[in-house]
Amino acid sequence: MMLRLLSAGLLIVAVSSLALAADDVKKDDAEKGFVSMFNGKDLTGWEGKPGGWWVEDGMITSQSTKENPCIKHHYLMWRGGEPADFELRFSYRLVGGNSGVQLRSKEIPNWDTRGYQADMEAGPQWSGCLFEHARGGIAMRGTKVVIDKQGNKEITRFAESEELQKKIKADDWNDYRIVAIGPKITLEINGQLMAEAIDHQEDQAAASGIIALQMHPGPPMKVQFKNLRIKVMK
């Protein structure tokens, strides 16, 4: 009886160890090809408005207060390249206000940008939407959008915006995933598809550009980013 119990116990341990090892392999495979964009210590590889961004407890941080408000939006530019096709993953925490991550964008003076933005906010409307400065909401949450060469939209709703909002944690950490391949851009938060756009519009659709983090004007807010990594497709 003792031998049987011992053998059963060893078998359970072995099976558990194999399961854990398999999980580790899956995690490693999921992260294969990704390169870290942030060293967790300082803003090496990034450039932004002096004093506008800093590292706090290992996280890229920007904040506005009543005493020190943000009067005009500004961006922290990633200097690692201007990728075309890529997958970007990161975690963000937003307390109050609005922020976003620029992709395939153009840098303009005064720490500003123009282009696609993977949006996020403390409110109920914009998180998980694909925004663009020239055209506004390209794909709102819960929609798949195809834009033809003339700018006409074909919109398919796959989920209600209010239901998707429930997947987003307020004042807490959320995982964002951005995939841009060819004319298609896909946004996910916490493993849930939020919006998708296929953009063919002439003179508007962008094939490559900078990546940047946004600090937004308005009421007091604090935004933080961590675990930023990118896989550039060849």
PDB file of C-alpha atoms in Angstrom:
ATOM      1  CA  MET A   1       0.000   0.000   0.000  1.00  0.00           C
ATOM      2  CA  MET A   2       2.815   2.389   0.888  1.00  0.00           C
ATOM      3  CA  LEU A   3       4.531   1.647  -2.421  1.00  0.00           C
ATOM      4  CA  ARG A   4       1.303   2.267  -4.341  1.00  0.00           C
ATOM      5  CA  LEU A   5       0.762   5.602  -2.600  1.00  0.00           C
ATOM      6  CA  LEU A   6       4.372   6.594  -3.209  1.00  0.00           C
ATOM      7  CA  SER A   7       4.137   5.603  -6.866  1.00  0.00           C
ATOM      8  CA  ALA A   8       0.875   7.520  -7.281  1.00  0.00           C
ATOM      9  CA  GLY A   9       2.402  10.565  -5.652  1.00  0.00           C
ATOM     10  CA  LEU A  10       5.448  10.431  -7.897  1.00  0.00           C
ATOM     11  CA  LEU A  11       3.210  10.067 -10.951  1.00  0.00           C
ATOM     12  CA  ILE A  12       1.189  13.145  -9.976  1.00  0.00           C
ATOM     13  CA  VAL A  13       4.376  15.144  -9.472  1.00  0.00           C
ATOM     14  CA  ALA A  14       5.722  13.999 -12.842  1.00  0.00           C
ATOM     15  CA  VAL A  15       2.500  14.841 -14.677  1.00  0.00           C
ATOM     16  CA  SER A  16       2.341  18.249 -12.976  1.00  0.00           C
ATOM     17  CA  SER A  17       5.938  18.958 -13.908  1.00  0.00           C
ATOM     18  CA  LEU A  18       5.283  18.024 -17.528  1.00  0.00           C
ATOM     19  CA  ALA A  19       2.195  20.266 -17.608  1.00  0.00           C
ATOM     20  CA  LEU A  20       4.168  23.196 -16.190  1.00  0.00           C
ATOM     21  CA  ALA A  21       6.955  22.608 -18.683  1.00  0.00           C
ATOM     22  CA  ALA A  22       4.433  22.532 -21.532  1.00  0.00           C
ATOM     23  CA  ASP A  23       2.963  25.829 -20.312  1.00  0.00           C
ATOM     24  CA  ASP A  24       6.447  27.359 -20.235  1.00  0.00           C
ATOM     25  CA  VAL A  25       7.084  26.189 -23.811  1.00  0.00           C
ATOM     26  CA  LYS A  26       3.785  27.730 -24.946  1.00  0.00           C
ATOM     27  CA  LYS A  27       4.696  31.010 -23.267  1.00  0.00           C
ATOM     28  CA  ASP A  28       8.149  30.953 -24.865  1.00  0.00           C
ATOM     29  CA  ASP A  29       6.628  30.234 -28.288  1.00  0.00           C
ATOM     30  CA  ALA A  30       4.117  33.069 -27.843  1.00  0.00           C
ATOM     31  CA  GLU A  31       6.961  35.523 -27.170  1.00  0.00           C
ATOM     32  CA  LYS A  32       9.322  34.172 -29.842  1.00  0.00           C
ATOM     33  CA  GLY A  33      10.712  36.900 -32.059  1.00  0.00           C
ATOM     34  CA  PHE A  34       9.755  39.778 -29.769  1.00  0.00           C
ATOM     35  CA  VAL A  35      12.287  42.441 -28.815  1.00  0.00           C
ATOM     36  CA  SER A  36      12.034  44.579 -25.685  1.00  0.00           C
ATOM     37  CA  MET A  37      11.477  48.293 -26.332  1.00  0.00           C
ATOM     38  CA  PHE A  38      12.076  49.471 -22.755  1.00  0.00           C
ATOM     39  CA  ASN A  39      14.845  48.576 -20.310  1.00  0.00           C
ATOM     40  CA  GLY A  40      12.751  49.248 -17.193  1.00  0.00           C
ATOM     41  CA  LYS A  41      15.332  51.685 -15.824  1.00  0.00           C
ATOM     42  CA  ASP A  42      15.416  54.836 -17.943  1.00  0.00           C
ATOM     43  CA  LEU A  43      14.160  56.281 -21.229  1.00  0.00           C
ATOM     44  CA  THR A  44      17.052  55.049 -23.349  1.00  0.00           C
ATOM     45  CA  GLY A  45      15.678  54.491 -26.845  1.00  0.00           C
ATOM     46  CA  TRP A  46      12.853  56.967 -26.310  1.00  0.00           C
ATOM     47  CA  GLU A  47      12.630  60.736 -26.704  1.00  0.00           C
ATOM     48  CA  GLY A  48       9.971  63.187 -25.552  1.00  0.00           C
ATOM     49  CA  LYS A  49       9.173  66.563 -24.078  1.00  0.00           C
ATOM     50  CA  PRO A  50      11.745  67.398 -21.382  1.00  0.00           C
ATOM     51  CA  GLY A  51      10.213  66.661 -17.994  1.00  0.00           C
ATOM     52  CA  GLY A  52       7.088  65.256 -19.603  1.00  0.00           C
ATOM     53  CA  TRP A  53       7.982  61.575 -19.173  1.00  0.00           C
ATOM     54  CA  TRP A  54       9.959  59.574 -16.620  1.00  0.00           C
ATOM     55  CA  VAL A  55      10.435  56.077 -15.232  1.00  0.00           C
ATOM     56  CA  GLU A  56       8.632  55.325 -11.982  1.00  0.00           C
ATOM     57  CA  ASP A  57       8.940  51.912 -10.315  1.00  0.00           C
ATOM     58  CA  GLY A  58      10.078  50.392 -13.606  1.00  0.00           C
ATOM     59  CA  MET A  59       7.259  51.900 -15.666  1.00  0.00           C
ATOM     60  CA  ILE A  60       7.198  54.648 -18.306  1.00  0.00           C
ATOM     61  CA  THR A  61       5.086  57.352 -16.700  1.00  0.00           C
ATOM     62  CA  SER A  62       3.466  60.702 -17.416  1.00  0.00           C
ATOM     63  CA  GLN A  63       1.107  62.619 -15.158  1.00  0.00           C
ATOM     64  CA  SER A  64      -0.818  65.865 -14.949  1.00  0.00           C
ATOM     65  CA  THR A  65      -2.184  67.449 -11.775  1.00  0.00           C
ATOM     66  CA  LYS A  66      -4.153  70.547 -10.821  1.00  0.00           C
ATOM     67  CA  GLU A  67      -0.880  72.186  -9.892  1.00  0.00           C
ATOM     68  CA  ASN A  68       0.929  70.969 -13.022  1.00  0.00           C
ATOM     69  CA  PRO A  69      -1.678  70.506 -15.780  1.00  0.00           C
ATOM     70  CA  CYS A  70      -0.999  69.253 -19.288  1.00  0.00           C
ATOM     71  CA  ILE A  71      -1.902  72.203 -21.530  1.00  0.00           C
ATOM     72  CA  LYS A  72      -1.098  70.567 -24.885  1.00  0.00           C
ATOM     73  CA  HIS A  73      -0.804  66.931 -25.836  1.00  0.00           C
ATOM     74  CA  HIS A  74       2.701  65.561 -26.406  1.00  0.00           C
ATOM     75  CA  TYR A  75       4.258  62.219 -27.259  1.00  0.00           C
ATOM     76  CA  LEU A  76       7.147  60.029 -26.210  1.00  0.00           C
ATOM     77  CA  MET A  77       8.770  58.799 -29.427  1.00  0.00           C
ATOM     78  CA  TRP A  78      10.309  55.357 -29.765  1.00  0.00           C
ATOM     79  CA  ARG A  79      13.627  55.684 -31.592  1.00  0.00           C
ATOM     80  CA  GLY A  80      13.953  52.030 -32.528  1.00  0.00           C
ATOM     81  CA  GLY A  81      12.701  52.468 -36.073  1.00  0.00           C
ATOM     82  CA  GLU A  82       9.609  53.131 -38.160  1.00  0.00           C
ATOM     83  CA  PRO A  83       8.193  49.643 -38.658  1.00  0.00           C
ATOM     84  CA  ALA A  84       5.707  48.679 -41.347  1.00  0.00           C
ATOM     85  CA  ASP A  85       4.384  45.214 -40.476  1.00  0.00           C
ATOM     86  CA  PHE A  86       4.667  44.309 -36.799  1.00  0.00           C
ATOM     87  CA  GLU A  87       3.032  43.079 -33.622  1.00  0.00           C
ATOM     88  CA  LEU A  88       3.276  45.310 -30.544  1.00  0.00           C
ATOM     89  CA  ARG A  89       2.432  44.137 -27.030  1.00  0.00           C
ATOM     90  CA  PHE A  90       2.416  46.128 -23.795  1.00  0.00           C
ATOM     91  CA  SER A  91       0.582  46.657 -20.522  1.00  0.00           C
ATOM     92  CA  TYR A  92      -0.911  50.001 -19.533  1.00  0.00           C
ATOM     93  CA  ARG A  93      -2.544  51.553 -16.491  1.00  0.00           C
ATOM     94  CA  LEU A  94      -4.590  54.719 -16.898  1.00  0.00           C
ATOM     95  CA  VAL A  95      -6.102  56.676 -14.023  1.00  0.00           C
ATOM     96  CA  GLY A  96      -8.286  59.456 -15.392  1.00  0.00           C
ATOM     97  CA  GLY A  97      -8.128  61.121 -18.763  1.00  0.00           C
ATOM     98  CA  ASN A  98      -7.164  59.734 -22.140  1.00  0.00           C
ATOM     99  CA  SER A  99      -4.068  58.336 -23.805  1.00  0.00           C
ATOM    100  CA  GLY A 100      -3.033  56.160 -26.709  1.00  0.00           C
ATOM    101  CA  VAL A 101      -0.232  54.599 -28.714  1.00  0.00           C
ATOM    102  CA  GLN A 102       0.636  55.976 -32.132  1.00  0.00           C
ATOM    103  CA  LEU A 103       1.581  53.556 -34.894  1.00  0.00           C
ATOM    104  CA  ARG A 104       2.624  54.066 -38.512  1.00  0.00           C
ATOM    105  CA  SER A 105       2.587  57.774 -37.688  1.00  0.00           C
ATOM    106  CA  LYS A 106       4.469  60.906 -38.742  1.00  0.00           C
ATOM    107  CA  GLU A 107       6.448  62.958 -36.256  1.00  0.00           C
ATOM    108  CA  ILE A 108       5.844  66.707 -36.400  1.00  0.00           C
ATOM    109  CA  PRO A 109       7.376  69.560 -34.353  1.00  0.00           C
ATOM    110  CA  ASN A 110       6.791  70.173 -30.644  1.00  0.00           C
ATOM    111  CA  TRP A 111       6.684  66.484 -29.699  1.00  0.00           C
ATOM    112  CA  ASP A 112       3.568  65.929 -31.766  1.00  0.00           C
ATOM    113  CA  THR A 113       2.465  63.257 -34.239  1.00  0.00           C
ATOM    114  CA  ARG A 114      -0.168  62.519 -36.867  1.00  0.00           C
ATOM    115  CA  GLY A 115      -1.464  59.091 -37.781  1.00  0.00           C
ATOM    116  CA  TYR A 116      -3.107  55.976 -36.430  1.00  0.00           C
ATOM    117  CA  GLN A 117      -3.659  55.688 -32.690  1.00  0.00           C
ATOM    118  CA  ALA A 118      -4.626  52.680 -30.598  1.00  0.00           C
ATOM    119  CA  ASP A 119      -6.827  54.531 -28.140  1.00  0.00           C
ATOM    120  CA  MET A 120      -7.408  54.181 -24.402  1.00  0.00           C
ATOM    121  CA  GLU A 121      -9.294  56.277 -21.873  1.00  0.00           C
ATOM    122  CA  ALA A 122     -10.803  56.250 -18.392  1.00  0.00           C
ATOM    123  CA  GLY A 123     -14.261  56.785 -19.915  1.00  0.00           C
ATOM    124  CA  PRO A 124     -16.574  54.304 -21.679  1.00  0.00           C
ATOM    125  CA  GLN A 125     -16.127  55.151 -25.381  1.00  0.00           C
ATOM    126  CA  TRP A 126     -12.620  55.143 -26.834  1.00  0.00           C
ATOM    127  CA  SER A 127     -10.584  52.312 -25.300  1.00  0.00           C
ATOM    128  CA  GLY A 128      -9.841  49.732 -27.988  1.00  0.00           C
ATOM    129  CA  CYS A 129     -10.775  52.040 -30.875  1.00  0.00           C
ATOM    130  CA  LEU A 130      -8.521  52.848 -33.831  1.00  0.00           C
ATOM    131  CA  PHE A 131      -8.331  56.638 -34.128  1.00  0.00           C
ATOM    132  CA  GLU A 132      -6.578  58.843 -36.646  1.00  0.00           C
ATOM    133  CA  HIS A 133      -6.011  62.584 -36.475  1.00  0.00           C
ATOM    134  CA  ALA A 134      -7.195  63.331 -40.006  1.00  0.00           C
ATOM    135  CA  ARG A 135     -10.231  61.024 -40.149  1.00  0.00           C
ATOM    136  CA  GLY A 136     -11.264  60.577 -36.506  1.00  0.00           C
ATOM    137  CA  GLY A 137     -12.546  57.154 -35.525  1.00  0.00           C
ATOM    138  CA  ILE A 138     -11.303  54.708 -38.145  1.00  0.00           C
ATOM    139  CA  ALA A 139     -12.762  51.634 -36.411  1.00  0.00           C
ATOM    140  CA  MET A 140     -14.837  52.018 -33.279  1.00  0.00           C
ATOM    141  CA  ARG A 141     -14.895  49.329 -30.608  1.00  0.00           C
ATOM    142  CA  GLY A 142     -16.823  46.240 -31.676  1.00  0.00           C
ATOM    143  CA  THR A 143     -16.492  46.882 -35.426  1.00  0.00           C
ATOM    144  CA  LYS A 144     -14.544  45.560 -38.395  1.00  0.00           C
ATOM    145  CA  VAL A 145     -14.107  48.233 -41.034  1.00  0.00           C
ATOM    146  CA  VAL A 146     -12.965  48.079 -44.656  1.00  0.00           C
ATOM    147  CA  ILE A 147     -12.086  51.425 -46.267  1.00  0.00           C
ATOM    148  CA  ASP A 148     -11.796  51.554 -50.057  1.00  0.00           C
ATOM    149  CA  LYS A 149      -9.506  53.781 -52.129  1.00  0.00           C
ATOM    150  CA  GLN A 150     -12.048  56.613 -52.143  1.00  0.00           C
ATOM    151  CA  GLY A 151     -12.523  56.527 -48.371  1.00  0.00           C
ATOM    152  CA  ASN A 152     -15.894  54.747 -48.325  1.00  0.00           C
ATOM    153  CA  LYS A 153     -16.424  52.529 -45.300  1.00  0.00           C
ATOM    154  CA  GLU A 154     -17.982  49.086 -45.053  1.00  0.00           C
ATOM    155  CA  ILE A 155     -18.687  48.490 -41.341  1.00  0.00           C
ATOM    156  CA  THR A 156     -19.490  45.130 -39.759  1.00  0.00           C
ATOM    157  CA  ARG A 157     -20.354  44.986 -36.066  1.00  0.00           C
ATOM    158  CA  PHE A 158     -19.091  41.840 -34.325  1.00  0.00           C
ATOM    159  CA  ALA A 159     -19.815  42.833 -30.699  1.00  0.00           C
ATOM    160  CA  GLU A 160     -21.528  45.546 -28.674  1.00  0.00           C
ATOM    161  CA  SER A 161     -19.208  48.280 -27.452  1.00  0.00           C
ATOM    162  CA  GLU A 162     -20.703  48.176 -23.945  1.00  0.00           C
ATOM    163  CA  GLU A 163     -20.003  44.440 -23.599  1.00  0.00           C
ATOM    164  CA  LEU A 164     -16.385  44.867 -24.713  1.00  0.00           C
ATOM    165  CA  GLN A 165     -15.932  47.711 -22.227  1.00  0.00           C
ATOM    166  CA  LYS A 166     -16.540  45.164 -19.443  1.00  0.00           C
ATOM    167  CA  LYS A 167     -13.326  43.377 -20.501  1.00  0.00           C
ATOM    168  CA  ILE A 168     -11.280  46.476 -19.637  1.00  0.00           C
ATOM    169  CA  LYS A 169     -10.138  46.993 -16.039  1.00  0.00           C
ATOM    170  CA  ALA A 170     -10.573  50.528 -14.735  1.00  0.00           C
ATOM    171  CA  ASP A 171      -7.603  52.116 -12.930  1.00  0.00           C
ATOM    172  CA  ASP A 172      -5.707  48.840 -13.279  1.00  0.00           C
ATOM    173  CA  TRP A 173      -3.339  47.054 -15.627  1.00  0.00           C
ATOM    174  CA  ASN A 174      -4.584  45.961 -19.044  1.00  0.00           C
ATOM    175  CA  ASP A 175      -2.736  44.092 -21.783  1.00  0.00           C
ATOM    176  CA  TYR A 176      -2.860  45.695 -25.226  1.00  0.00           C
ATOM    177  CA  ARG A 177      -1.972  43.933 -28.491  1.00  0.00           C
ATOM    178  CA  ILE A 178      -1.607  45.749 -31.810  1.00  0.00           C
ATOM    179  CA  VAL A 179      -1.053  43.854 -35.055  1.00  0.00           C
ATOM    180  CA  ALA A 180      -0.369  45.783 -38.264  1.00  0.00           C
ATOM    181  CA  ILE A 181       0.174  43.705 -41.408  1.00  0.00           C
ATOM    182  CA  GLY A 182      -0.337  45.238 -44.831  1.00  0.00           C
ATOM    183  CA  PRO A 183      -3.495  47.353 -44.837  1.00  0.00           C
ATOM    184  CA  LYS A 184      -4.945  45.502 -41.832  1.00  0.00           C
ATOM    185  CA  ILE A 185      -4.679  46.769 -38.241  1.00  0.00           C
ATOM    186  CA  THR A 186      -6.095  44.738 -35.351  1.00  0.00           C
ATOM    187  CA  LEU A 187      -6.479  45.880 -31.733  1.00  0.00           C
ATOM    188  CA  GLU A 188      -6.974  43.568 -28.738  1.00  0.00           C
ATOM    189  CA  ILE A 189      -7.215  44.296 -25.019  1.00  0.00           C
ATOM    190  CA  ASN A 190      -6.878  41.512 -22.440  1.00  0.00           C
ATOM    191  CA  GLY A 191      -7.075  38.905 -25.191  1.00  0.00           C
ATOM    192  CA  GLN A 192     -10.347  40.272 -26.592  1.00  0.00           C
ATOM    193  CA  LEU A 193     -10.660  41.623 -30.127  1.00  0.00           C
ATOM    194  CA  MET A 194     -11.719  45.263 -29.874  1.00  0.00           C
ATOM    195  CA  ALA A 195     -11.512  46.647 -33.409  1.00  0.00           C
ATOM    196  CA  GLU A 196     -10.173  45.858 -36.846  1.00  0.00           C
ATOM    197  CA  ALA A 197      -9.553  48.015 -39.905  1.00  0.00           C
ATOM    198  CA  ILE A 198      -8.452  47.306 -43.463  1.00  0.00           C
ATOM    199  CA  ASP A 199      -7.454  50.678 -44.867  1.00  0.00           C
ATOM    200  CA  HIS A 200      -6.958  51.185 -48.612  1.00  0.00           C
ATOM    201  CA  GLN A 201      -7.734  54.915 -48.758  1.00  0.00           C
ATOM    202  CA  GLU A 202      -5.416  56.722 -51.146  1.00  0.00           C
ATOM    203  CA  ASP A 203      -3.313  59.555 -49.679  1.00  0.00           C
ATOM    204  CA  GLN A 204      -4.432  58.600 -46.150  1.00  0.00           C
ATOM    205  CA  ALA A 205      -3.557  54.972 -45.375  1.00  0.00           C
ATOM    206  CA  ALA A 206      -0.067  54.652 -43.904  1.00  0.00           C
ATOM    207  CA  ALA A 207       2.217  51.681 -44.515  1.00  0.00           C
ATOM    208  CA  SER A 208       4.888  52.520 -41.920  1.00  0.00           C
ATOM    209  CA  GLY A 209       5.885  55.167 -39.395  1.00  0.00           C
ATOM    210  CA  ILE A 210       6.864  55.939 -35.841  1.00  0.00           C
ATOM    211  CA  ILE A 211       5.525  54.462 -32.618  1.00  0.00           C
ATOM    212  CA  ALA A 212       4.827  56.909 -29.778  1.00  0.00           C
ATOM    213  CA  LEU A 213       3.035  57.142 -26.424  1.00  0.00           C
ATOM    214  CA  GLN A 214       0.547  59.946 -25.775  1.00  0.00           C
ATOM    215  CA  MET A 215       0.064  62.346 -22.893  1.00  0.00           C
ATOM    216  CA  HIS A 216      -3.317  64.053 -23.278  1.00  0.00           C
ATOM    217  CA  PRO A 217      -4.413  67.499 -22.015  1.00  0.00           C
ATOM    218  CA  GLY A 218      -7.427  67.919 -19.774  1.00  0.00           C
ATOM    219  CA  PRO A 219      -8.275  66.954 -16.188  1.00  0.00           C
ATOM    220  CA  PRO A 220      -5.621  65.403 -13.921  1.00  0.00           C
ATOM    221  CA  MET A 221      -4.525  61.958 -15.095  1.00  0.00           C
ATOM    222  CA  LYS A 222      -1.713  59.452 -14.871  1.00  0.00           C
ATOM    223  CA  VAL A 223      -0.684  56.930 -17.506  1.00  0.00           C
ATOM    224  CA  GLN A 224       1.933  54.195 -17.186  1.00  0.00           C
ATOM    225  CA  PHE A 225       3.341  51.604 -19.595  1.00  0.00           C
ATOM    226  CA  LYS A 226       5.385  48.451 -19.034  1.00  0.00           C
ATOM    227  CA  ASN A 227       6.432  45.244 -20.798  1.00  0.00           C
ATOM    228  CA  LEU A 228       6.654  46.962 -24.168  1.00  0.00           C
ATOM    229  CA  ARG A 229       7.905  44.583 -26.833  1.00  0.00           C
ATOM    230  CA  ILE A 230       7.700  44.360 -30.599  1.00  0.00           C
ATOM    231  CA  LYS A 231       8.079  41.758 -33.307  1.00  0.00           C
ATOM    232  CA  VAL A 232       8.793  43.255 -36.708  1.00  0.00           C
ATOM    233  CA  MET A 233       7.692  41.124 -39.648  1.00  0.00           C
ATOM    234  CA  LYS A 234      10.103  40.812 -42.538  1.00  0.00           C
TER     235      LYS A 234
END
